[in-house]
């Protein structure tokens, strides 16, 4: 068993290490983690930009990558504490997004404002313990190249979205979406698919 696995499997050691690395009851990485440690573990591509008023709650023991030419707008919250966050090349993350790993965003994706993409769920199996204290589960989200996620959309854990999809504003995506598909609603349903022969988006009955 590796040192990393040993720490994760021992609750006492895990609590101590997290206490050294984070402040605010284990929520926010400490200054020395953000500025002195993370740059050696996380990759930031040429020409990428993270706006100053975004909140990057990143830890070194899980992967974070921001591809070349990508942008993270102000008031966006990114957290890799529960799993990796990989953002590809030339991705635009709009203002006030929430991205909680594990999440993989491929190249040329665009998100509008107030989008939530969370690969984590809080446990709720016990009704005599407050849900905030129950173990969390994770299931990776993957969004394909060139897709567009509309304002106020919610992408739930375990969802796979294909390339060049359109997720309409306000949608709640609870299941996977095939490539070249437009979905809308809560829960999101397929409303159009792109026809490569007619070169048009066509309604799905």
mmCIF file with all atom_site columns, N, CA, C and O in Angstrom, residues 55-78:
data_model
loop_
_atom_site.group_PDB
_atom_site.id
_atom_site.type_symbol
_atom_site.label_atom_id
_atom_site.label_alt_id
_atom_site.label_comp_id
_atom_site.label_asym_id
_atom_site.label_entity_id
_atom_site.label_seq_id
_atom_site.pdbx_PDB_ins_code
_atom_site.Cartn_x
_atom_site.Cartn_y
_atom_site.Cartn_z
_atom_site.occupancy
_atom_site.B_iso_or_equiv
_atom_site.pdbx_formal_charge
_atom_site.auth_seq_id
_atom_site.auth_comp_id
_atom_site.auth_asym_id
_atom_site.auth_atom_id
_atom_site.pdbx_PDB_model_num
ATOM 1  N N  . UNK A 1 55 ? -12.976 31.428 -7.198  1.00 0.00 ? 55 UNK A N  1
ATOM 2  C CA . UNK A 1 55 ? -12.504 30.724 -5.990  1.00 0.00 ? 55 UNK A CA 1
ATOM 3  C C  . UNK A 1 55 ? -12.039 29.328 -6.401  1.00 0.00 ? 55 UNK A C  1
ATOM 4  O O  . UNK A 1 55 ? -12.845 28.492 -6.805  1.00 0.00 ? 55 UNK A O  1
ATOM 5  N N  . UNK A 1 56 ? -10.748 29.098 -6.287  1.00 0.00 ? 56 UNK A N  1
ATOM 6  C CA . UNK A 1 56 ? -10.142 27.844 -6.693  1.00 0.00 ? 56 UNK A CA 1
ATOM 7  C C  . UNK A 1 56 ? -9.742  27.058 -5.448  1.00 0.00 ? 56 UNK A C  1
ATOM 8  O O  . UNK A 1 56 ? -8.665  27.244 -4.895  1.00 0.00 ? 56 UNK A O  1
ATOM 9  N N  . UNK A 1 57 ? -10.639 26.197 -4.983  1.00 0.00 ? 57 UNK A N  1
ATOM 10 C CA . UNK A 1 57 ? -10.356 25.359 -3.816  1.00 0.00 ? 57 UNK A CA 1
ATOM 11 C C  . UNK A 1 57 ? -9.710  24.066 -4.300  1.00 0.00 ? 57 UNK A C  1
ATOM 12 O O  . UNK A 1 57 ? -10.370 23.039 -4.489  1.00 0.00 ? 57 UNK A O  1
ATOM 13 N N  . UNK A 1 58 ? -8.389  24.137 -4.506  1.00 0.00 ? 58 UNK A N  1
ATOM 14 C CA . UNK A 1 58 ? -7.656  23.033 -5.124  1.00 0.00 ? 58 UNK A CA 1
ATOM 15 C C  . UNK A 1 58 ? -6.650  22.450 -4.140  1.00 0.00 ? 58 UNK A C  1
ATOM 16 O O  . UNK A 1 58 ? -5.974  23.179 -3.418  1.00 0.00 ? 58 UNK A O  1
ATOM 17 N N  . UNK A 1 59 ? -6.573  21.130 -4.148  1.00 0.00 ? 59 UNK A N  1
ATOM 18 C CA . UNK A 1 59 ? -5.601  20.423 -3.307  1.00 0.00 ? 59 UNK A CA 1
ATOM 19 C C  . UNK A 1 59 ? -4.624  19.691 -4.213  1.00 0.00 ? 59 UNK A C  1
ATOM 20 O O  . UNK A 1 59 ? -4.966  19.307 -5.347  1.00 0.00 ? 59 UNK A O  1
ATOM 21 N N  . UNK A 1 60 ? -3.381  19.477 -3.758  1.00 0.00 ? 60 UNK A N  1
ATOM 22 C CA . UNK A 1 60 ? -2.369  18.877 -4.626  1.00 0.00 ? 60 UNK A CA 1
ATOM 23 C C  . UNK A 1 60 ? -2.537  17.381 -4.850  1.00 0.00 ? 60 UNK A C  1
ATOM 24 O O  . UNK A 1 60 ? -1.994  16.836 -5.815  1.00 0.00 ? 60 UNK A O  1
ATOM 25 N N  . UNK A 1 61 ? -3.280  16.693 -3.975  1.00 0.00 ? 61 UNK A N  1
ATOM 26 C CA . UNK A 1 61 ? -3.375  15.237 -4.092  1.00 0.00 ? 61 UNK A CA 1
ATOM 27 C C  . UNK A 1 61 ? -4.405  14.764 -5.120  1.00 0.00 ? 61 UNK A C  1
ATOM 28 O O  . UNK A 1 61 ? -4.506  13.573 -5.398  1.00 0.00 ? 61 UNK A O  1
ATOM 29 N N  . UNK A 1 62 ? -5.177  15.681 -5.705  1.00 0.00 ? 62 UNK A N  1
ATOM 30 C CA . UNK A 1 62 ? -6.042  15.352 -6.835  1.00 0.00 ? 62 UNK A CA 1
ATOM 31 C C  . UNK A 1 62 ? -5.686  16.247 -8.016  1.00 0.00 ? 62 UNK A C  1
ATOM 32 O O  . UNK A 1 62 ? -5.322  17.406 -7.844  1.00 0.00 ? 62 UNK A O  1
ATOM 33 N N  . UNK A 1 63 ? -5.819  15.710 -9.200  1.00 0.00 ? 63 UNK A N  1
ATOM 34 C CA . UNK A 1 63 ? -5.372  16.405 -10.410 1.00 0.00 ? 63 UNK A CA 1
ATOM 35 C C  . UNK A 1 63 ? -6.243  17.616 -10.730 1.00 0.00 ? 63 UNK A C  1
ATOM 36 O O  . UNK A 1 63 ? -7.462  17.578 -10.580 1.00 0.00 ? 63 UNK A O  1
ATOM 37 N N  . UNK A 1 64 ? -5.579  18.689 -11.154 1.00 0.00 ? 64 UNK A N  1
ATOM 38 C CA . UNK A 1 64 ? -6.261  19.831 -11.755 1.00 0.00 ? 64 UNK A CA 1
ATOM 39 C C  . UNK A 1 64 ? -5.462  20.263 -12.965 1.00 0.00 ? 64 UNK A C  1
ATOM 40 O O  . UNK A 1 64 ? -4.245  20.437 -12.899 1.00 0.00 ? 64 UNK A O  1
ATOM 41 N N  . UNK A 1 65 ? -6.170  20.422 -14.092 1.00 0.00 ? 65 UNK A N  1
ATOM 42 C CA . UNK A 1 65 ? -5.525  20.909 -15.312 1.00 0.00 ? 65 UNK A CA 1
ATOM 43 C C  . UNK A 1 65 ? -6.427  21.940 -15.975 1.00 0.00 ? 65 UNK A C  1
ATOM 44 O O  . UNK A 1 65 ? -7.647  21.755 -16.046 1.00 0.00 ? 65 UNK A O  1
ATOM 45 N N  . UNK A 1 66 ? -5.816  23.013 -16.444 1.00 0.00 ? 66 UNK A N  1
ATOM 46 C CA . UNK A 1 66 ? -6.507  24.023 -17.234 1.00 0.00 ? 66 UNK A CA 1
ATOM 47 C C  . UNK A 1 66 ? -5.753  24.146 -18.543 1.00 0.00 ? 66 UNK A C  1
ATOM 48 O O  . UNK A 1 66 ? -4.575  24.513 -18.563 1.00 0.00 ? 66 UNK A O  1
ATOM 49 N N  . UNK A 1 67 ? -6.415  23.819 -19.646 1.00 0.00 ? 67 UNK A N  1
ATOM 50 C CA . UNK A 1 67 ? -5.757  23.780 -20.947 1.00 0.00 ? 67 UNK A CA 1
ATOM 51 C C  . UNK A 1 67 ? -5.394  25.146 -21.491 1.00 0.00 ? 67 UNK A C  1
ATOM 52 O O  . UNK A 1 67 ? -5.797  26.186 -20.963 1.00 0.00 ? 67 UNK A O  1
ATOM 53 N N  . UNK A 1 68 ? -4.649  25.128 -22.563 1.00 0.00 ? 68 UNK A N  1
ATOM 54 C CA . UNK A 1 68 ? -4.185  26.382 -23.171 1.00 0.00 ? 68 UNK A CA 1
ATOM 55 C C  . UNK A 1 68 ? -5.354  27.196 -23.710 1.00 0.00 ? 68 UNK A C  1
ATOM 56 O O  . UNK A 1 68 ? -6.321  26.654 -24.253 1.00 0.00 ? 68 UNK A O  1
ATOM 57 N N  . UNK A 1 69 ? -5.254  28.509 -23.517 1.00 0.00 ? 69 UNK A N  1
ATOM 58 C CA . UNK A 1 69 ? -6.270  29.425 -24.031 1.00 0.00 ? 69 UNK A CA 1
ATOM 59 C C  . UNK A 1 69 ? -7.616  29.341 -23.349 1.00 0.00 ? 69 UNK A C  1
ATOM 60 O O  . UNK A 1 69 ? -8.599  29.905 -23.846 1.00 0.00 ? 69 UNK A O  1
ATOM 61 N N  . UNK A 1 70 ? -7.705  28.673 -22.200 1.00 0.00 ? 70 UNK A N  1
ATOM 62 C CA . UNK A 1 70 ? -8.984  28.525 -21.500 1.00 0.00 ? 70 UNK A CA 1
ATOM 63 C C  . UNK A 1 70 ? -9.176  29.635 -20.473 1.00 0.00 ? 70 UNK A C  1
ATOM 64 O O  . UNK A 1 70 ? -8.209  30.212 -19.977 1.00 0.00 ? 70 UNK A O  1
ATOM 65 N N  . UNK A 1 71 ? -10.449 29.905 -20.138 1.00 0.00 ? 71 UNK A N  1
ATOM 66 C CA . UNK A 1 71 ? -10.791 31.002 -19.232 1.00 0.00 ? 71 UNK A CA 1
ATOM 67 C C  . UNK A 1 71 ? -11.746 30.523 -18.156 1.00 0.00 ? 71 UNK A C  1
ATOM 68 O O  . UNK A 1 71 ? -12.716 29.813 -18.450 1.00 0.00 ? 71 UNK A O  1
ATOM 69 N N  . UNK A 1 72 ? -11.467 30.926 -16.916 1.00 0.00 ? 72 UNK A N  1
ATOM 70 C CA . UNK A 1 72 ? -12.393 30.719 -15.799 1.00 0.00 ? 72 UNK A CA 1
ATOM 71 C C  . UNK A 1 72 ? -12.819 32.097 -15.321 1.00 0.00 ? 72 UNK A C  1
ATOM 72 O O  . UNK A 1 72 ? -12.017 32.875 -14.803 1.00 0.00 ? 72 UNK A O  1
ATOM 73 N N  . UNK A 1 73 ? -14.096 32.429 -15.505 1.00 0.00 ? 73 UNK A N  1
ATOM 74 C CA . UNK A 1 73 ? -14.616 33.766 -15.211 1.00 0.00 ? 73 UNK A CA 1
ATOM 75 C C  . UNK A 1 73 ? -14.755 34.022 -13.708 1.00 0.00 ? 73 UNK A C  1
ATOM 76 O O  . UNK A 1 73 ? -14.711 33.100 -12.887 1.00 0.00 ? 73 UNK A O  1
ATOM 77 N N  . UNK A 1 74 ? -14.983 35.302 -13.378 1.00 0.00 ? 74 UNK A N  1
ATOM 78 C CA . UNK A 1 74 ? -15.170 35.721 -11.991 1.00 0.00 ? 74 UNK A CA 1
ATOM 79 C C  . UNK A 1 74 ? -16.331 34.995 -11.317 1.00 0.00 ? 74 UNK A C  1
ATOM 80 O O  . UNK A 1 74 ? -17.316 34.625 -11.962 1.00 0.00 ? 74 UNK A O  1
ATOM 81 N N  . UNK A 1 75 ? -16.184 34.824 -9.990  1.00 0.00 ? 75 UNK A N  1
ATOM 82 C CA . UNK A 1 75 ? -17.201 34.256 -9.093  1.00 0.00 ? 75 UNK A CA 1
ATOM 83 C C  . UNK A 1 75 ? -17.470 32.775 -9.343  1.00 0.00 ? 75 UNK A C  1
ATOM 84 O O  . UNK A 1 75 ? -18.409 32.212 -8.784  1.00 0.00 ? 75 UNK A O  1
ATOM 85 N N  . UNK A 1 76 ? -16.645 32.141 -10.154 1.00 0.00 ? 76 UNK A N  1
ATOM 86 C CA . UNK A 1 76 ? -16.757 30.699 -10.361 1.00 0.00 ? 76 UNK A CA 1
ATOM 87 C C  . UNK A 1 76 ? -16.015 29.979 -9.240  1.00 0.00 ? 76 UNK A C  1
ATOM 88 O O  . UNK A 1 76 ? -14.968 30.416 -8.775  1.00 0.00 ? 76 UNK A O  1
ATOM 89 N N  . UNK A 1 77 ? -16.585 28.851 -8.815  1.00 0.00 ? 77 UNK A N  1
ATOM 90 C CA . UNK A 1 77 ? -16.022 28.028 -7.744  1.00 0.00 ? 77 UNK A CA 1
ATOM 91 C C  . UNK A 1 77 ? -15.598 26.690 -8.333  1.00 0.00 ? 77 UNK A C  1
ATOM 92 O O  . UNK A 1 77 ? -16.402 25.996 -8.960  1.00 0.00 ? 77 UNK A O  1
ATOM 93 N N  . UNK A 1 78 ? -14.322 26.332 -8.160  1.00 0.00 ? 78 UNK A N  1
ATOM 94 C CA . UNK A 1 78 ? -13.796 25.059 -8.650  1.00 0.00 ? 78 UNK A CA 1
ATOM 95 C C  . UNK A 1 78 ? -13.186 24.307 -7.478  1.00 0.00 ? 78 UNK A C  1
ATOM 96 O O  . UNK A 1 78 ? -12.367 24.864 -6.734  1.00 0.00 ? 78 UNK A O  1
#
